mmCIF file of C-alpha atoms and ligand atoms in Angstrom:
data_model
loop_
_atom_site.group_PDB
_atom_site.id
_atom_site.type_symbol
_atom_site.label_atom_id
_atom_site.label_comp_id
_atom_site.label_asym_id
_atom_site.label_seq_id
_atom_site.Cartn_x
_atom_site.Cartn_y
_atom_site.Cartn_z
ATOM 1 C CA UNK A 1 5.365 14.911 13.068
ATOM 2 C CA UNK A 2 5.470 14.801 9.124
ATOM 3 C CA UNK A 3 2.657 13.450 7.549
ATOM 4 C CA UNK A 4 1.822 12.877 3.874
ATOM 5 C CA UNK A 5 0.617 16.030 3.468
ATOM 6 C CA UNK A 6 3.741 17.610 4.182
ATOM 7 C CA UNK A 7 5.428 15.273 2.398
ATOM 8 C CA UNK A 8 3.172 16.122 -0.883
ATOM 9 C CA UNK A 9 4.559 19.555 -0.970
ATOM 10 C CA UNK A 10 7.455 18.535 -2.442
ATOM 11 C CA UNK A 11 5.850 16.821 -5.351
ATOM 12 C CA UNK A 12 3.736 19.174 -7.950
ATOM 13 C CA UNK A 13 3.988 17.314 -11.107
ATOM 14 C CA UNK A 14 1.748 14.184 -11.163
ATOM 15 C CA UNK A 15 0.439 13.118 -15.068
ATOM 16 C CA UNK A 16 -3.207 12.475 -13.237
ATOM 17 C CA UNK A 17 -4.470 12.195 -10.121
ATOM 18 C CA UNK A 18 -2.590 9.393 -8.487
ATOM 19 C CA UNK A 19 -4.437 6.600 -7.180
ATOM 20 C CA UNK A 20 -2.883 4.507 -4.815
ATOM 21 C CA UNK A 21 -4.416 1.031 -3.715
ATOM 22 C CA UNK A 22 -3.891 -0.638 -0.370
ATOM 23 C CA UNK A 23 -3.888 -4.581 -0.280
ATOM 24 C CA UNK A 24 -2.843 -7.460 1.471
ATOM 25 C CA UNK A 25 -4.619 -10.285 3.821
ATOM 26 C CA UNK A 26 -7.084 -9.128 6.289
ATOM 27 C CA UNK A 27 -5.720 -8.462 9.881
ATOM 28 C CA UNK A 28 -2.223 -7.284 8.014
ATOM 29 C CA UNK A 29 -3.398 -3.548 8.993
ATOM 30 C CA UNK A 30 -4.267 -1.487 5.842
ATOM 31 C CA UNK A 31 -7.036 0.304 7.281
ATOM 32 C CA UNK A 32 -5.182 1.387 10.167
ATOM 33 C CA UNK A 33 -2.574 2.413 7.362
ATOM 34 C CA UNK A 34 -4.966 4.479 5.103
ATOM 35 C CA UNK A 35 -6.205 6.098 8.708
ATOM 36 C CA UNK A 36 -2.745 7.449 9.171
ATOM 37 C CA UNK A 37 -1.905 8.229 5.548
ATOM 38 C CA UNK A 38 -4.816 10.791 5.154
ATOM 39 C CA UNK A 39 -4.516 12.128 8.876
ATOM 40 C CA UNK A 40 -7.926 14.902 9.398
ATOM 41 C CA UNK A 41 -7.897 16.397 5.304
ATOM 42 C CA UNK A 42 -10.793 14.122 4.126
ATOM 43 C CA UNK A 43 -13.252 14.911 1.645
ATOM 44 C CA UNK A 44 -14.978 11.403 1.546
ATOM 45 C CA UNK A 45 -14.822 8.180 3.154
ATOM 46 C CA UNK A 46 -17.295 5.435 3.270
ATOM 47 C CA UNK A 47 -17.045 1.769 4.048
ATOM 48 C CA UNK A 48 -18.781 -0.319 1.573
ATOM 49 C CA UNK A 49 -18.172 -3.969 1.437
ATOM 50 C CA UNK A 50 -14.794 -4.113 3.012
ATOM 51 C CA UNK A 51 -13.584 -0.876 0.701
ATOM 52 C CA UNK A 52 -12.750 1.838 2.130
ATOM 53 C CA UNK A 53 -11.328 5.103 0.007
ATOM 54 C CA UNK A 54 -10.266 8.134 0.950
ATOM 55 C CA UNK A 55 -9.463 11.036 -0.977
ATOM 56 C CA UNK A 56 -5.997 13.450 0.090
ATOM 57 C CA UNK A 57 -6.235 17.046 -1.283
ATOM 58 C CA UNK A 58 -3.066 18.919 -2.015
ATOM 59 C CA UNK A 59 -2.777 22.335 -4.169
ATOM 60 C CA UNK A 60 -2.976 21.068 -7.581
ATOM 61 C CA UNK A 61 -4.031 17.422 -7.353
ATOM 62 C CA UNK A 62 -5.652 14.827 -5.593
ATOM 63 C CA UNK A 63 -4.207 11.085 -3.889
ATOM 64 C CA UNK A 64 -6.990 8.749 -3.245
ATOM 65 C CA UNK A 65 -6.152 5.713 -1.666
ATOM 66 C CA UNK A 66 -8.360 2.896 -1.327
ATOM 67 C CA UNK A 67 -8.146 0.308 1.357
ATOM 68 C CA UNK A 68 -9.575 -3.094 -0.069
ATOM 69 C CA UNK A 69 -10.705 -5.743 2.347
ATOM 70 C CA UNK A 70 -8.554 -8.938 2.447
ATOM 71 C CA UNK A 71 -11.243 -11.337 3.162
ATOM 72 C CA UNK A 72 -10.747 -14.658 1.298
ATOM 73 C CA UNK A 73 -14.554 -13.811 0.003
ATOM 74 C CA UNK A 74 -13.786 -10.424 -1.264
ATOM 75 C CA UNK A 75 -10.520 -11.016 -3.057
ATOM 76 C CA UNK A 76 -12.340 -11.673 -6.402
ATOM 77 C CA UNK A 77 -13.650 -7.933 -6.705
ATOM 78 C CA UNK A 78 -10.504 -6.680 -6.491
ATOM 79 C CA UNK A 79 -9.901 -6.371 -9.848
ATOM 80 C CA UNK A 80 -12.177 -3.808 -10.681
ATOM 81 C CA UNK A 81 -9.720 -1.273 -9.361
ATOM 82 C CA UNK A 82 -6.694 -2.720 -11.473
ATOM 83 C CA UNK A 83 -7.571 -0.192 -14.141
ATOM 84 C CA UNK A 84 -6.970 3.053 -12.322
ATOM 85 C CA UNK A 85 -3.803 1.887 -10.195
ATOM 86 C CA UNK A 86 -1.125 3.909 -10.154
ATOM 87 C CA UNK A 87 0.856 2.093 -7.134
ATOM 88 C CA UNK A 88 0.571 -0.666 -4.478
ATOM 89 C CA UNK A 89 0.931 -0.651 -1.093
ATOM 90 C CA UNK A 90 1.004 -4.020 -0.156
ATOM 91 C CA UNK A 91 0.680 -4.140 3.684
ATOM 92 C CA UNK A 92 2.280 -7.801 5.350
ATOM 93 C CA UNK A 93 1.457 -8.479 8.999
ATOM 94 C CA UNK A 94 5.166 -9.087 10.199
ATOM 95 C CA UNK A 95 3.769 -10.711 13.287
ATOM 96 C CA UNK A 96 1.945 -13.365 11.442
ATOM 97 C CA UNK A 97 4.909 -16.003 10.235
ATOM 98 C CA UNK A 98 2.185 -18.478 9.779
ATOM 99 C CA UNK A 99 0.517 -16.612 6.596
ATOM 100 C CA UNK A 100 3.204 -15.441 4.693
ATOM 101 C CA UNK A 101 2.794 -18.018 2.618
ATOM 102 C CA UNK A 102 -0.730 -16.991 1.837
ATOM 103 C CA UNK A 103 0.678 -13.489 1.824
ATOM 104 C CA UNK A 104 2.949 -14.850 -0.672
ATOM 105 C CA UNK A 105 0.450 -16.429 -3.257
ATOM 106 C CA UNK A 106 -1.918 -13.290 -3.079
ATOM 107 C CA UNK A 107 1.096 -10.752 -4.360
ATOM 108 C CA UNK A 108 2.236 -13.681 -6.632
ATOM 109 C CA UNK A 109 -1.304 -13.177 -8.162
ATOM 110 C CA UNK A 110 -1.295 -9.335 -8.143
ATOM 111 C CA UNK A 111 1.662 -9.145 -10.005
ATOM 112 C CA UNK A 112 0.758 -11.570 -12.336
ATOM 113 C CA UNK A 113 -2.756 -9.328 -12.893
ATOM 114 C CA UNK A 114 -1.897 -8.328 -16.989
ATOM 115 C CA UNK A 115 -3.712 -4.832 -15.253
ATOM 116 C CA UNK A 116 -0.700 -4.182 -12.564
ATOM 117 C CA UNK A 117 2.097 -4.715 -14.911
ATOM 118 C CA UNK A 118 4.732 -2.691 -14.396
ATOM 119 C CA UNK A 119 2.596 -0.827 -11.459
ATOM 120 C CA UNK A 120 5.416 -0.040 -8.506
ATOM 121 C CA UNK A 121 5.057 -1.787 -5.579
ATOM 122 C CA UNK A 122 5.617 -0.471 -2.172
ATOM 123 C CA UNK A 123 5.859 -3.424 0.198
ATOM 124 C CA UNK A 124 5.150 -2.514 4.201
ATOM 125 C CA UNK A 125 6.427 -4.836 6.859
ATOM 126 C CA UNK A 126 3.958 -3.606 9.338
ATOM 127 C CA UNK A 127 4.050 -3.965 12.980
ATOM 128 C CA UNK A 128 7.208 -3.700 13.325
ATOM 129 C CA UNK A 129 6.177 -2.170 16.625
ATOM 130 C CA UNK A 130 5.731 -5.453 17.848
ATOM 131 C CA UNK A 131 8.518 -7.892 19.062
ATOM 132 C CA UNK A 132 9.889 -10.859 17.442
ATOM 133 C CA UNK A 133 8.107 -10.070 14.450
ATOM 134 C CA UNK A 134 9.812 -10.944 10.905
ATOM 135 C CA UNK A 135 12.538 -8.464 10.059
ATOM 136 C CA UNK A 136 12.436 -7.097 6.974
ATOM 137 C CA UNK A 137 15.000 -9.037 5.126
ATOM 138 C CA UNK A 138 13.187 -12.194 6.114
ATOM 139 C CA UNK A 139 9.682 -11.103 4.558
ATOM 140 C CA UNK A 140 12.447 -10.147 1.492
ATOM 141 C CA UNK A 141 13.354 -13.429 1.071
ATOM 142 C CA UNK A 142 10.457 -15.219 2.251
ATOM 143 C CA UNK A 143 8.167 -12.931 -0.470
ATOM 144 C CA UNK A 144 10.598 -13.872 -3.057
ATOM 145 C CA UNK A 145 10.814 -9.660 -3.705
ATOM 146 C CA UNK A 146 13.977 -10.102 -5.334
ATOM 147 C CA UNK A 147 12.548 -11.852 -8.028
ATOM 148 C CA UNK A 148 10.635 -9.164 -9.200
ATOM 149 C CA UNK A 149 12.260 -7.428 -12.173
ATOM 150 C CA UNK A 150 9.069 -6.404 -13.975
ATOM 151 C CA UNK A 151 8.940 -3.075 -12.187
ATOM 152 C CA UNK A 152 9.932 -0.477 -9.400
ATOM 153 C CA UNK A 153 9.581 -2.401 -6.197
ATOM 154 C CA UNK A 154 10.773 -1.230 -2.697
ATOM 155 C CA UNK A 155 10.035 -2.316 1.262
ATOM 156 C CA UNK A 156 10.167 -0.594 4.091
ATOM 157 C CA UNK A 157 9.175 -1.564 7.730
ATOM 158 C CA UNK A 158 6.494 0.393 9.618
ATOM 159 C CA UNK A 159 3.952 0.618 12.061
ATOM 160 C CA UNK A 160 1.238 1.581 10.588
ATOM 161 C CA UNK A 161 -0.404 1.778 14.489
ATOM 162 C CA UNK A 162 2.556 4.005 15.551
ATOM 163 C CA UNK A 163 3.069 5.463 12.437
ATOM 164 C CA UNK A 164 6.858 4.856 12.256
ATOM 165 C CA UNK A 165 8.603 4.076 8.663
ATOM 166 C CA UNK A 166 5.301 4.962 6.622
ATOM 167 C CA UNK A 167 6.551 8.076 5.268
ATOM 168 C CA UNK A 168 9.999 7.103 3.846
ATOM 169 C CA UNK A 169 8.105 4.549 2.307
ATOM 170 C CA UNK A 170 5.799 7.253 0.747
ATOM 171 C CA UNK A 171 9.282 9.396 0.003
ATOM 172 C CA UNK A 172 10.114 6.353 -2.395
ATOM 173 C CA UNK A 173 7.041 6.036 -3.797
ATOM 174 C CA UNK A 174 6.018 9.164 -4.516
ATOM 175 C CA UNK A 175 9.748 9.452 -6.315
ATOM 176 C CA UNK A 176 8.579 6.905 -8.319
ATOM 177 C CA UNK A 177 5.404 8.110 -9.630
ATOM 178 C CA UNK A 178 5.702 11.565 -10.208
ATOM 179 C CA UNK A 179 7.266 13.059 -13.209
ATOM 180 C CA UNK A 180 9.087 15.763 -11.882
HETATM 181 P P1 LIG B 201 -6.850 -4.658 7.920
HETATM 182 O O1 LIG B 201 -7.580 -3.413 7.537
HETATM 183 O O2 LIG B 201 -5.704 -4.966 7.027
HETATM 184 O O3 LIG B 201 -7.746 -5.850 8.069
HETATM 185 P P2 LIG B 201 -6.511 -3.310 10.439
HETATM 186 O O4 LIG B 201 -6.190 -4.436 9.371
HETATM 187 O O5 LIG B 201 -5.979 -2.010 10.031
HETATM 188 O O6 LIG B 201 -7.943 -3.382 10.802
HETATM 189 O O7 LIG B 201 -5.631 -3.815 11.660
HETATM 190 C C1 LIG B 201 -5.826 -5.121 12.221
HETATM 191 C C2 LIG B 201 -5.339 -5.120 13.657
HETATM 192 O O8 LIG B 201 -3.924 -4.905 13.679
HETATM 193 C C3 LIG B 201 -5.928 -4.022 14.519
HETATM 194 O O9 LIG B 201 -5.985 -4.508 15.837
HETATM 195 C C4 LIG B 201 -4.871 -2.927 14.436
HETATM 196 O O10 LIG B 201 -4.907 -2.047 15.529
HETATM 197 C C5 LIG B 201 -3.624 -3.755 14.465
HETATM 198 N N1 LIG B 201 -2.496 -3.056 13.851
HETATM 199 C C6 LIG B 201 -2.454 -2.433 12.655
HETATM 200 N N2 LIG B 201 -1.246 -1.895 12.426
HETATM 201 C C7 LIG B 201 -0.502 -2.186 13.526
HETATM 202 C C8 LIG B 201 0.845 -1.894 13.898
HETATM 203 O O11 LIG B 201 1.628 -1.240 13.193
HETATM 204 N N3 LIG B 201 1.266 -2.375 15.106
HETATM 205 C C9 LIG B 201 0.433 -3.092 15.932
HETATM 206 N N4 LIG B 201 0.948 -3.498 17.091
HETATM 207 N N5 LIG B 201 -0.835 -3.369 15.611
HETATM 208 C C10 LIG B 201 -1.295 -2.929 14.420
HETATM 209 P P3 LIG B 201 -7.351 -4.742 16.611
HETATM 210 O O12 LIG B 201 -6.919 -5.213 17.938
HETATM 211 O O13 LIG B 201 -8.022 -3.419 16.611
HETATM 212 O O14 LIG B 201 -8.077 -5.771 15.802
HETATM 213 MG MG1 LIG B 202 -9.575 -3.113 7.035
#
């Protein structure tokens, strides 16, 4: 079973230590996504105020990804971690047809954040475990994705739970932001 880890091997040139930011509304499963992503090699991980971050060691550079909470109440803190984003995971709840409008207006305002310009997005349909969920061309359409011409956008669906579809979405991602 290929993890990120594995996957990391591949990919030795990074300009920094990337970070990568999880988002979306609460419920849509980004904790259960960061839990997967960093599998047992953590160094740190603490929950603090709906954040969680976790740091991925590979030979020759780091990955942390932080998980920020969706909570309506939260949402305004989020900014403080524009500055040091180096790509979005933006994690939709394909089961939940009756928020993707709300899902809508919060990536609307992420990618109008003057901080995430030009920041790649990597979109996750998640639970696509479940059935009758959204299929991914719907959440396409219905997130207006083709619309976005500012920068590297991609979307893949997943289960985060079962882990299915996460790495190819990391394949692409990780494509994007390294330098080769
Ligand atoms: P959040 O961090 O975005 O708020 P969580 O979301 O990761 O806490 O997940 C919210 C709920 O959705 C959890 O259920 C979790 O198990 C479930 N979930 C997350 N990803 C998937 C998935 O891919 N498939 C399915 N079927 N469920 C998923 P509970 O019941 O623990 O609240
Ligand atoms: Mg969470």
């Amino acid at each position: 079973n290929m993890g990120l880890l594995d996957l990391l091997k591949n990919y030795k040139k990074f300009e920094k230590n990337p970070n990568l930011l999880i988002l979306g509304l609460d419920n849509a499963g980004k904790t259960t996504l960061l839990y997967n992503l960093s599998q047992e090699k953590i160094i740190d991980q603490g929950p603090t105020k709906g954040l969680n971050a976790k740091t991925i060691i590979q030979e020759g550079f780091t990955i942390n990804v932080t998980d920020i909470g969706g909570q309506k109440e939260i949402r305004q803190y989020w900014s403080y971690y524009y500055d040091e984003c180096d790509a979005i995971l933006f994690v939709v709840d394909a089961a939940d047809d009756a928020r993707i409008s709300e899902c809508n207006e919060q990536l609307k305002a992420l990618l109008n954040d003057p901080k995430l310009k030009k920041v790649p997005l990597l979109v996750y349909a998640n639970k696509s475990d479940l059935p009758g969920v959204l299929e991914a061309d719907e959440i396409m359409e219905k997130l207006e994705l083709n619309d976005i011409n500012d920068r590297d956008w991609s979307l893949y669906a997943c289960s985060a739970l079962k882990g299915t579809g996460i790495m190819e979405g990391m394949k692409w991602l990780l494509e994007k932001i390294s330098t080769k």
